[in-house]
Coordinates of C-alpha atoms and ligand atoms in Angstrom, one line a residue:
M15 CA -130.7 59.6 41.0
E16 CA -133.4 56.7 42.2
T17 CA -132.6 55.5 45.4
L18 CA -133.0 51.6 46.1
L19 CA -134.2 50.5 49.7
L20 CA -132.8 47.6 50.3
S21 CA -132.9 45.8 53.9
D22 CA -130.9 43.1 56.0
R23 CA -133.6 41.9 56.8
C24 CA -134.4 40.6 53.0
S25 CA -132.6 37.7 51.8
G26 CA -130.8 38.9 48.3
D27 CA -130.1 42.4 49.3
I28 CA -126.7 42.0 50.8
C29 CA -125.5 40.4 47.2
R30 CA -127.7 43.5 45.5
A31 CA -125.0 46.3 47.5
G32 CA -121.8 44.0 46.7
E33 CA -122.9 44.3 43.1
I34 CA -123.5 48.3 43.3
L35 CA -120.5 48.7 45.3
R36 CA -118.7 46.7 42.5
R37 CA -119.3 48.4 39.8
G38 CA -118.1 51.1 42.1
G39 CA -121.2 52.6 43.4
L40 CA -122.6 54.0 46.2
V41 CA -124.5 52.7 49.2
A42 CA -125.3 53.4 52.3
I43 CA -124.9 50.7 55.1
P44 CA -125.1 49.9 58.2
T45 CA -122.5 49.7 61.1
E46 CA -122.3 49.2 64.8
T47 CA -120.9 53.2 65.4
V48 CA -123.3 55.1 62.5
Y49 CA -124.6 54.6 59.3
G50 CA -121.8 54.5 56.6
L51 CA -121.8 55.7 53.1
A52 CA -119.8 52.9 51.1
A53 CA -118.1 53.1 48.0
N54 CA -114.7 50.7 46.6
A55 CA -112.2 52.1 48.6
L56 CA -109.4 51.0 45.6
D57 CA -111.8 53.2 42.9
S58 CA -111.0 56.6 42.4
D59 CA -113.8 57.9 40.9
A60 CA -116.1 55.1 43.2
V61 CA -114.4 57.3 46.3
K62 CA -114.9 60.9 44.1
R63 CA -118.9 60.2 44.1
I64 CA -118.9 59.9 48.2
Y65 CA -117.4 63.6 48.2
Q66 CA -119.9 64.4 46.1
A67 CA -123.3 62.6 47.3
K68 CA -122.1 64.5 50.9
G69 CA -121.2 67.5 49.9
R70 CA -117.7 66.8 52.0
P71 CA -114.3 68.8 51.4
S72 CA -112.0 66.1 49.0
D73 CA -108.8 66.8 51.9
N74 CA -110.8 64.9 54.3
P75 CA -109.3 61.4 54.4
L76 CA -112.1 58.4 54.5
I77 CA -111.9 55.3 56.4
V78 CA -111.1 51.9 54.7
H79 CA -113.1 49.3 55.8
I80 CA -112.5 45.5 55.9
S81 CA -114.0 42.0 57.4
D82 CA -111.3 40.6 58.6
V83 CA -107.4 41.5 59.8
S84 CA -106.0 39.4 57.0
Q85 CA -107.1 42.4 54.7
L86 CA -105.0 45.0 56.5
A87 CA -101.9 43.6 55.3
P88 CA -101.8 45.2 51.5
L89 CA -103.4 48.5 52.5
V90 CA -100.4 49.5 54.4
R91 CA -96.8 49.7 54.7
E92 CA -96.3 47.2 57.4
V93 CA -99.1 45.7 60.2
S94 CA -96.9 47.0 63.3
E95 CA -96.7 45.1 66.5
A96 CA -98.9 47.7 68.2
A97 CA -101.2 47.5 65.4
K98 CA -101.6 43.7 65.6
R99 CA -102.0 43.8 69.5
L100 CA -105.2 46.2 68.7
A101 CA -106.9 44.1 66.2
A102 CA -106.7 41.2 68.0
A103 CA -108.2 43.2 71.5
F104 CA -110.6 45.4 69.8
W105 CA -111.5 43.9 66.0
P106 CA -114.2 43.5 65.0
G107 CA -115.3 46.6 66.6
P108 CA -114.9 50.5 67.0
L109 CA -111.6 51.5 66.8
T110 CA -109.8 53.0 63.2
I111 CA -106.0 52.7 62.8
I112 CA -104.2 54.9 60.6
L113 CA -100.7 53.3 59.6
P114 CA -98.4 54.2 56.6
K115 CA -100.3 53.1 53.7
S116 CA -99.6 51.1 50.7
D117 CA -99.7 52.0 47.4
L118 CA -103.1 50.4 46.9
V119 CA -104.5 53.2 48.3
P120 CA -105.4 55.6 46.1
S121 CA -105.0 59.2 47.0
A122 CA -108.5 60.2 46.6
T123 CA -109.6 57.8 49.6
N124 CA -107.3 59.3 52.5
G125 CA -107.0 63.0 51.0
G126 CA -103.3 62.4 49.5
L127 CA -102.0 61.4 53.2
D128 CA -98.9 59.1 53.0
T129 CA -101.2 57.1 56.1
V130 CA -104.4 54.9 55.7
A131 CA -107.3 54.7 58.1
V132 CA -108.1 51.0 58.7
R133 CA -111.4 50.0 61.0
C134 CA -113.3 46.4 61.1
P135 CA -116.9 47.1 62.0
S136 CA -118.4 44.4 63.7
H137 CA -121.6 44.5 63.0
P138 CA -122.7 41.7 61.2
T139 CA -124.3 43.3 58.1
A140 CA -121.7 45.7 57.1
R141 CA -119.0 42.7 57.2
A142 CA -121.4 40.9 54.7
V143 CA -121.3 43.6 52.7
I144 CA -118.0 43.9 52.0
D145 CA -117.7 39.7 51.3
A146 CA -120.3 40.5 49.0
A147 CA -118.6 42.9 47.1
G148 CA -115.3 41.9 47.8
V149 CA -113.4 45.1 47.9
P150 CA -112.2 47.1 50.9
L151 CA -115.3 50.2 51.7
A152 CA -114.7 53.4 52.3
A153 CA -117.4 54.6 54.5
P154 CA -117.4 58.1 55.7
S155 CA -120.7 58.5 58.1
A156 CA -123.6 58.6 55.7
N157 CA -124.5 61.8 56.7
L158 CA -124.8 65.2 54.8
S159 CA -121.5 66.8 55.7
G160 CA -122.1 69.6 58.9
K161 CA -125.0 67.5 59.6
P162 CA -125.3 65.2 63.1
S163 CA -124.5 61.5 62.3
P164 CA -127.1 59.1 61.1
T165 CA -127.9 56.2 63.9
T166 CA -131.0 55.4 62.5
F167 CA -132.3 54.4 58.9
R168 CA -134.1 57.4 59.1
H169 CA -131.5 59.9 58.9
V170 CA -130.4 57.9 56.4
Q171 CA -133.0 58.5 53.9
E172 CA -133.6 61.9 54.7
D173 CA -129.9 63.2 54.2
L174 CA -129.5 60.6 51.2
T175 CA -132.5 59.7 49.4
G176 CA -132.1 60.7 46.0
R177 CA -128.1 61.3 45.9
V178 CA -127.1 57.7 46.0
D179 CA -127.7 54.1 45.0
A180 CA -129.2 52.3 47.3
L181 CA -130.0 52.4 51.1
L182 CA -129.6 49.5 53.2
D183 CA -131.8 48.9 56.7
G184 CA -129.6 47.2 59.2
G185 CA -132.2 48.8 62.2
D186 CA -130.8 51.4 64.8
C187 CA -126.6 51.8 65.7
T188 CA -125.9 50.3 69.1
V189 CA -122.5 52.3 70.1
G190 CA -124.2 55.4 68.5
V191 CA -121.1 57.5 68.1
E192 CA -118.3 57.3 65.0
S193 CA -115.4 54.6 65.7
T194 CA -112.1 55.8 68.0
V195 CA -109.3 57.1 65.5
L196 CA -106.0 56.0 66.5
T197 CA -103.0 56.9 64.9
L198 CA -100.0 55.0 65.1
A199 CA -98.3 56.4 62.8
Q200 CA -96.4 58.7 64.8
D201 CA -93.9 57.7 68.4
V202 CA -96.9 57.7 70.7
P203 CA -100.0 56.4 70.3
R204 CA -102.5 59.3 69.8
I205 CA -106.3 59.5 69.8
L206 CA -107.3 62.2 67.2
R207 CA -111.3 61.2 67.5
P208 CA -112.8 59.2 70.9
G209 CA -115.3 56.7 70.3
G210 CA -116.7 53.8 71.5
I211 CA -113.0 51.9 72.8
T212 CA -111.7 54.4 75.2
L213 CA -108.9 56.0 76.0
A214 CA -108.3 53.4 79.1
Q215 CA -108.9 50.0 76.9
L216 CA -105.9 51.2 74.9
R217 CA -103.6 51.9 77.7
S218 CA -104.2 48.6 78.5
V219 CA -103.1 46.9 75.1
L220 CA -100.5 49.8 74.0
G221 CA -99.3 51.5 77.8
E222 CA -98.8 54.8 76.6
V223 CA -102.1 56.8 74.4
E224 CA -102.2 60.1 74.0
V225 CA -105.2 62.7 73.2
D226 CA -105.1 64.7 70.9
P227 CA -105.3 68.7 72.0
A228 CA -108.1 69.2 69.2
V229 CA -110.3 66.5 71.1
L230 CA -110.9 68.6 74.1
H231 CA -110.1 72.3 72.6
Q232 CA -111.2 74.3 69.9
L233 CA -108.1 74.9 67.6
G234 CA -106.2 77.8 67.7
E235 CA -106.3 79.8 64.1
G236 CA -104.1 78.5 61.6
K237 CA -103.0 75.5 63.1
R238 CA -103.0 72.1 61.2
A239 CA -105.8 69.5 62.4
A240 CA -103.8 65.9 62.6
S241 CA -107.0 64.7 61.5
P242 CA -108.5 67.0 58.9
G243 CA -111.8 66.3 60.1
M244 CA -111.5 67.7 63.3
K245 CA -111.4 71.1 61.9
Y246 CA -114.5 71.2 60.4
K247 CA -117.6 72.6 61.7
H248 CA -118.9 68.7 62.6
Y249 CA -122.6 67.5 63.8
S250 CA -124.2 71.0 64.1
P251 CA -127.9 71.4 64.7
S252 CA -129.7 74.1 63.6
A253 CA -130.7 74.9 67.5
D254 CA -127.9 77.4 68.8
V255 CA -126.4 74.7 71.8
V256 CA -125.2 75.7 75.2
I257 CA -123.6 72.8 77.7
L258 CA -124.1 74.1 81.4
D259 CA -121.4 73.0 83.1
A260 CA -123.4 72.6 86.3
S261 CA -125.1 70.1 88.8
P262 CA -128.2 68.8 88.3
E263 CA -130.3 71.3 90.7
E264 CA -128.7 74.0 89.2
Y265 CA -129.1 73.2 85.8
V266 CA -132.8 72.7 86.2
R267 CA -133.3 75.7 87.8
Y268 CA -131.0 77.9 85.2
V269 CA -133.1 76.1 82.1
N270 CA -136.6 76.4 83.8
Q271 CA -135.5 80.0 85.0
K272 CA -134.5 81.1 81.1
G273 CA -137.3 79.2 79.7
D274 CA -136.7 80.0 76.1
G275 CA -134.9 77.0 74.5
W276 CA -134.8 73.3 74.8
A277 CA -133.4 71.5 77.0
L278 CA -131.5 68.6 75.9
C279 CA -131.4 66.7 79.4
F280 CA -130.3 63.6 80.7
E281 CA -133.6 60.9 81.8
E282 CA -133.3 62.3 85.5
D283 CA -134.0 65.6 84.2
V284 CA -137.0 65.5 83.1
P285 CA -139.9 65.1 85.4
F286 CA -138.0 68.7 87.3
L287 CA -138.3 71.0 83.5
Q288 CA -141.1 73.4 82.6
V289 CA -139.5 73.7 79.2
P290 CA -140.2 71.1 76.2
S291 CA -136.5 68.9 76.3
V292 CA -134.9 65.9 74.7
A293 CA -133.1 63.3 76.7
Y294 CA -129.8 61.7 75.2
G295 CA -129.1 58.7 77.9
S296 CA -128.7 58.5 81.6
R297 CA -126.7 60.6 83.8
Y298 CA -124.4 57.8 84.6
D299 CA -124.7 56.0 81.7
G300 CA -122.2 57.5 79.3
E301 CA -123.0 54.1 76.6
S302 CA -126.9 55.0 76.6
Q303 CA -125.6 59.1 76.0
A304 CA -123.4 58.0 73.3
R305 CA -126.4 56.0 71.8
H306 CA -128.9 58.6 72.2
L307 CA -126.9 61.8 71.4
F308 CA -127.3 61.8 67.8
D309 CA -130.8 61.4 67.5
A310 CA -131.3 63.7 70.0
L311 CA -129.5 66.4 67.9
H312 CA -131.9 65.2 64.6
S313 CA -134.9 65.5 66.9
L314 CA -133.9 68.9 67.8
D315 CA -133.7 70.0 64.1
E316 CA -137.1 68.3 63.6
V317 CA -139.0 70.3 66.1
G318 CA -137.4 73.4 64.5
A319 CA -135.6 74.0 68.2
K320 CA -133.5 77.6 67.9
K321 CA -131.8 77.7 71.8
A322 CA -130.6 74.3 73.6
Y323 CA -129.1 73.9 76.8
A324 CA -127.1 70.6 77.4
R325 CA -126.3 68.9 80.1
M326 CA -122.3 68.6 80.5
P327 CA -121.4 64.7 79.9
S328 CA -118.7 63.1 82.2
K329 CA -115.5 62.6 80.0
R330 CA -114.6 59.7 81.3
G331 CA -114.6 56.3 79.4
V332 CA -116.9 56.5 76.4
G333 CA -118.1 60.2 77.6
L334 CA -115.0 61.2 76.5
A335 CA -116.3 60.6 73.2
V336 CA -119.7 61.9 74.2
Y337 CA -118.4 65.4 75.2
N338 CA -116.2 65.6 71.7
R339 CA -119.2 65.3 69.9
L340 CA -121.2 67.7 72.0
I341 CA -119.2 70.7 72.1
R342 CA -118.6 70.9 68.6
A343 CA -122.7 70.7 68.4
A344 CA -121.8 74.0 70.8
A345 CA -119.4 75.6 68.5
F346 CA -117.6 75.0 71.8
Q347 CA -119.9 77.2 73.9
V348 CA -120.0 75.9 77.8
V349 CA -121.1 78.3 80.5
N350 CA -121.2 77.5 84.3
P351 CA -124.6 79.2 84.8
V352 CA -123.3 79.6 89.1
G353 CA -119.5 80.7 88.6
C354 CA -118.0 77.4 91.2
H355 CA -117.9 73.8 90.8
V356 CA -119.8 71.2 93.3
I357 CA -117.7 68.1 93.3
G358 CA -119.2 64.8 95.1
L359 CA -116.3 63.1 97.0
T360 CA -117.3 59.4 97.7
G361 CA -115.8 56.0 97.4
P362 CA -116.2 52.8 99.6
T363 CA -114.9 52.4 103.4
G364 CA -111.5 52.4 104.3
A365 CA -110.6 53.9 100.5
G366 CA -109.1 57.5 102.0
K367 CA -111.7 59.9 101.5
S368 CA -110.7 62.0 103.9
T369 CA -107.3 62.2 103.5
V370 CA -108.1 63.3 99.7
G371 CA -110.3 65.9 101.3
D372 CA -107.7 67.1 103.6
I373 CA -105.5 67.5 100.5
L374 CA -107.9 69.4 98.8
R375 CA -109.1 71.4 101.3
K376 CA -104.9 72.1 101.7
E377 CA -105.3 73.1 97.8
G378 CA -107.6 75.8 98.5
C379 CA -111.0 73.9 98.1
F380 CA -114.3 74.6 100.4
V381 CA -114.9 70.6 101.9
I382 CA -118.0 69.4 103.9
D383 CA -117.7 66.6 106.0
C384 CA -121.1 65.2 105.1
D385 CA -120.4 62.6 108.1
Q386 CA -120.3 65.3 110.6
V387 CA -122.9 66.9 109.0
T388 CA -125.1 63.6 109.4
R389 CA -124.3 64.5 113.1
S390 CA -124.8 68.0 114.0
P391 CA -127.8 69.1 116.3
Q392 CA -129.2 71.0 112.5
V393 CA -129.9 67.5 111.4
Y394 CA -131.1 65.6 114.8
D395 CA -133.2 69.0 115.7
P396 CA -136.8 67.9 117.7
P397 CA -139.1 67.6 114.6
C398 CA -136.7 65.1 113.3
L399 CA -135.9 63.6 117.1
Q400 CA -140.3 63.0 116.9
E401 CA -140.2 61.8 113.6
L402 CA -137.3 59.0 114.5
S403 CA -139.3 58.5 118.3
E404 CA -142.2 57.6 116.4
A405 CA -140.1 55.3 113.9
F406 CA -137.8 53.8 116.2
G407 CA -139.8 53.8 119.6
P408 CA -139.0 55.9 122.7
E409 CA -136.4 53.1 123.5
I410 CA -133.7 55.1 121.4
F411 CA -133.8 58.2 123.8
Q412 CA -131.9 57.4 127.7
D413 CA -132.7 59.9 129.8
G414 CA -134.1 62.2 126.9
V415 CA -131.0 62.2 125.1
L416 CA -130.8 60.2 121.9
D417 CA -128.8 57.1 122.2
R418 CA -127.0 57.0 118.8
G419 CA -125.9 53.3 119.6
E420 CA -129.5 52.2 120.0
L421 CA -130.7 54.0 117.5
A422 CA -128.7 52.5 114.7
R423 CA -129.0 49.0 115.9
R424 CA -133.0 49.4 114.9
A425 CA -132.3 51.3 112.0
F426 CA -129.7 48.8 110.7
A427 CA -131.6 45.9 111.6
S428 CA -133.5 45.7 107.7
E429 CA -133.2 47.0 104.8
Q430 CA -136.9 48.5 105.3
A431 CA -135.6 50.0 108.3
R432 CA -132.7 51.4 106.7
S433 CA -134.6 53.3 104.2
L434 CA -136.9 55.1 107.1
L435 CA -133.8 56.3 108.9
G436 CA -133.1 57.9 105.0
Q437 CA -136.4 59.1 104.6
I438 CA -136.3 61.1 108.4
T439 CA -132.8 62.3 107.8
F440 CA -131.7 63.2 104.3
P441 CA -134.0 65.6 103.6
R442 CA -132.7 67.5 106.9
I443 CA -129.1 65.8 105.8
L444 CA -129.5 67.8 102.0
R445 CA -131.3 71.5 103.6
R446 CA -127.9 71.7 106.0
V447 CA -125.6 70.8 103.1
R448 CA -127.1 73.7 100.6
E449 CA -126.8 76.1 104.2
L450 CA -123.2 75.3 103.6
L451 CA -123.0 75.1 100.5
A452 CA -124.2 78.5 100.2
E453 CA -121.9 79.9 102.9
G454 CA -118.6 78.7 101.2
R455 CA -119.8 80.4 97.9
E456 CA -120.2 83.6 100.1
K457 CA -117.6 83.3 101.0
G458 CA -115.6 83.2 97.2
Y459 CA -114.4 79.2 97.1
R460 CA -114.4 78.6 93.8
V461 CA -114.6 74.6 94.4
L462 CA -116.9 73.4 96.9
V463 CA -116.6 69.3 97.8
L464 CA -118.8 67.5 99.5
D465 CA -117.0 64.3 101.0
A466 CA -120.4 61.9 101.4
P467 CA -120.0 57.9 102.0
T468 CA -123.8 58.1 100.7
L469 CA -123.6 60.8 97.9
F470 CA -125.8 58.7 95.7
E471 CA -128.1 56.8 98.2
S472 CA -129.0 60.1 100.0
G473 CA -129.7 62.7 96.8
L474 CA -126.9 64.9 97.3
D475 CA -124.9 64.0 94.1
S476 CA -127.7 66.3 92.6
A477 CA -126.3 69.1 94.3
C478 CA -123.0 68.0 92.3
S479 CA -121.7 69.0 88.8
R480 CA -118.8 66.4 89.1
I481 CA -117.6 63.1 91.0
L482 CA -114.8 62.1 92.6
V483 CA -114.5 58.6 93.6
V484 CA -111.7 57.7 96.0
N485 CA -111.0 53.6 95.8
A486 CA -108.2 51.3 97.3
P487 CA -108.3 47.4 97.0
K488 CA -110.4 45.6 99.6
E489 CA -107.7 44.2 101.6
E490 CA -106.3 47.2 101.9
R491 CA -109.7 49.2 102.4
L492 CA -110.1 46.3 105.4
A493 CA -106.7 46.7 107.0
R494 CA -107.9 50.6 107.4
V495 CA -111.3 50.2 108.8
L496 CA -109.7 47.7 111.5
K497 CA -107.2 50.0 112.5
R498 CA -109.4 52.7 112.1
D499 CA -112.6 52.1 114.0
G500 CA -110.9 49.1 116.2
I501 CA -113.9 46.4 115.5
S502 CA -113.4 42.8 114.5
Q503 CA -112.6 41.3 111.2
E504 CA -115.4 39.9 111.1
A505 CA -117.3 43.1 111.9
A506 CA -115.1 45.2 109.0
L507 CA -116.0 42.3 106.9
R508 CA -119.6 42.4 107.0
R509 CA -119.2 46.4 106.9
L510 CA -117.7 46.0 103.6
E511 CA -120.1 44.5 102.4
A512 CA -123.1 45.6 103.5
Q513 CA -121.8 48.4 100.8
P514 CA -122.2 49.0 97.2
S515 CA -119.7 47.2 95.2
E516 CA -117.0 49.2 93.6
D517 CA -118.2 49.9 90.7
F518 CA -121.2 51.0 91.7
Y519 CA -118.8 53.9 92.6
T520 CA -116.7 54.2 89.7
S521 CA -119.1 53.9 87.0
R522 CA -120.7 57.2 88.6
A523 CA -116.9 59.1 88.7
D524 CA -115.6 61.9 86.6
W525 CA -112.1 60.8 87.9
V526 CA -111.1 58.2 90.1
V527 CA -108.1 58.0 92.8
E528 CA -106.8 54.9 93.5
N529 CA -105.6 55.0 97.0
G530 CA -103.9 51.9 97.1
P531 CA -100.6 51.1 99.2
G532 CA -97.8 52.9 98.0
V533 CA -99.4 54.7 95.7
Q534 CA -99.1 58.5 95.0
T535 CA -103.0 59.7 95.1
S536 CA -101.2 62.9 94.4
G537 CA -100.7 62.3 90.6
A538 CA -104.2 61.8 90.0
L539 CA -105.0 64.3 92.0
R540 CA -103.0 67.2 90.8
E541 CA -104.6 66.0 87.2
F542 CA -107.8 66.1 88.7
L543 CA -107.1 70.1 90.0
E544 CA -105.5 70.6 86.9
D545 CA -108.6 69.4 85.0
L546 CA -110.8 71.4 87.0
A547 CA -109.0 74.4 86.8
E548 CA -109.4 74.8 82.7
E549 CA -113.0 75.0 83.9
P550 CA -115.5 77.3 82.7
G551 CA -115.9 79.1 86.7
S552 CA -112.6 77.7 88.4
N553 CA -110.2 80.9 87.9
R554 CA -110.1 81.4 91.8
L555 CA -109.3 77.8 92.7
Ligands
TXA623 O1 -117.7 55.0 63.1 C1 -117.2 55.5 61.9 O2 -115.7 55.6 62.2 C2 -117.9 55.6 61.1 C3 -118.4 54.8 60.3 C4 -119.1 54.5 59.1 O3 -117.4 53.6 60.5 N1 -116.7 56.4 60.0 C5 -117.1 58.3 59.9 O4 -115.9 58.6 59.0 O5 -116.6 58.5 61.0 P1 -116.1 59.7 58.6 O6 -115.6 60.0 57.5 O7 -117.1 60.1 59.3 O8 -114.7 60.4 59.8 C6 -113.6 59.4 59.3 C7 -112.4 60.8 60.9 C8 -112.5 61.9 59.7 O9 -111.8 62.9 60.6 C9 -111.0 62.0 59.4 O10 -110.2 63.4 58.9 C10 -110.4 61.3 60.3 O11 -110.9 60.4 60.5 N2 -109.4 60.2 59.1 C11 -109.4 59.5 58.2 N3 -108.1 59.1 57.5 C12 -107.1 59.3 58.4 C13 -105.6 59.6 58.3 N4 -104.8 59.3 57.6 N5 -105.4 60.7 58.8 C14 -105.6 61.0 59.9 N6 -107.2 61.0 59.8 C15 -107.4 60.5 59.3
MG624 MG1 -118.9 62.0 59.9

């Protein structure tokens, strides 16, 4: 079959795409999530061609794409209140809503189910094509079944040239993972597939929202998938992918030592790797990971990688979607190379880290108080004192003893002085913390916690596989600092303001414990401990 190449930069090409679709043809189109292979959703014959072109099992239902919320009503039995609120909040955008279907939707489109999945994409080209076609468009991801979803036009060309009527070039996709699929066809709304719209966003609109167990876990033998797509081996590159659940340092060490595969890593890891690597985004930026994951998987195929070691993404926010795709690419193989977890515990001052640290200690974790390490003689050894004297002047000593007050006054006088102090002390703190971590491991602890106010600034986060952030409202933190440190309101405020923003901490977190007044931290902590108990290597928590 001859495949026409179209571009959304050529006037007239959107109309041509619309005509082909109206006639019952197939056109691959860009959306903000991934490219879709579109056909008239109300034409059974056209829809059947999608399954043929993709090699897709015909019981796997398709998403129906509309360009405006007003086009939803004819497709479903009833537009529920929840659907209206979701559409108002997230459409157009990467959210697919499942509702009981109307008679208008042919069974070829929805795999014979009594529900239909509908989404209103935000990509202007996708919307223009729907309008040009004048019908709703069924569109699965525009890849061959079992291949990673296409996020660039090149991916689409590779998979579908010669198999469909036309391919419409619209550049790279910005979200990079497919839409969040949420069913409203049961009592409690449930995420069947995580995507660009996060669990927290959905909860903010709907209240209670569940996550289907198949999102994170392999379905047991004979279990029926709520979303038929989840039962198929998806997103699989040719390489054997293993996810390493480890800190950045341990990841790099393990991969270098193995030396037999590719690193599917974060950008920050690249300089430390002695094996070839493909990066998928940056460590604390789930959105960049989502945007680059499928392209990275495609690259592994292109270079003919046989084995790849993947960095574990966070499961928070859009990270849940990244993890969901990656764990399928890895056929659920997750390995913890050191058999334990190092959790970084941090957050803004006064949020209550120490309280949480105490609870975790009682729960059987090995907690290292990094503040204490910072003041320890192991850090302030003679060579360190010598360097400090050269940097800040001999006046920081009183009768040969370090005057910490004077050192603090000088070191916190400017940004430059503060960073100089860090340069001298941080490497020593890191060394001492590593010694303590080794001690904890030798004692047989499986969960080690680094309680560190400057976890990120000191670089200690590179020793952590996960980050737990304790946060509290600013007024509450101020009150606590006032009470704890007995300083003036003004000084306390200055201290809070000298710190990074709340967002700096929470955007890097795997878990956030909100520790406000009257809030039961135990619930969030319980969730943290339960999550952790499920991870490989945590058997002795
Ligand atoms: O971002 C996206 O959603 C992309 C772009 C092209 O819009 N489309 C996409 O479609 O990812 P597809 O067909 O690759 O994935 C649709 C998923 C499948 O897992 C399918 O099983 C599920 O949605 N699904 C569709 N209709 C359903 C229904 N009525 N009930 C349960 N699951 C459904
Ligand atoms: Mg797909």
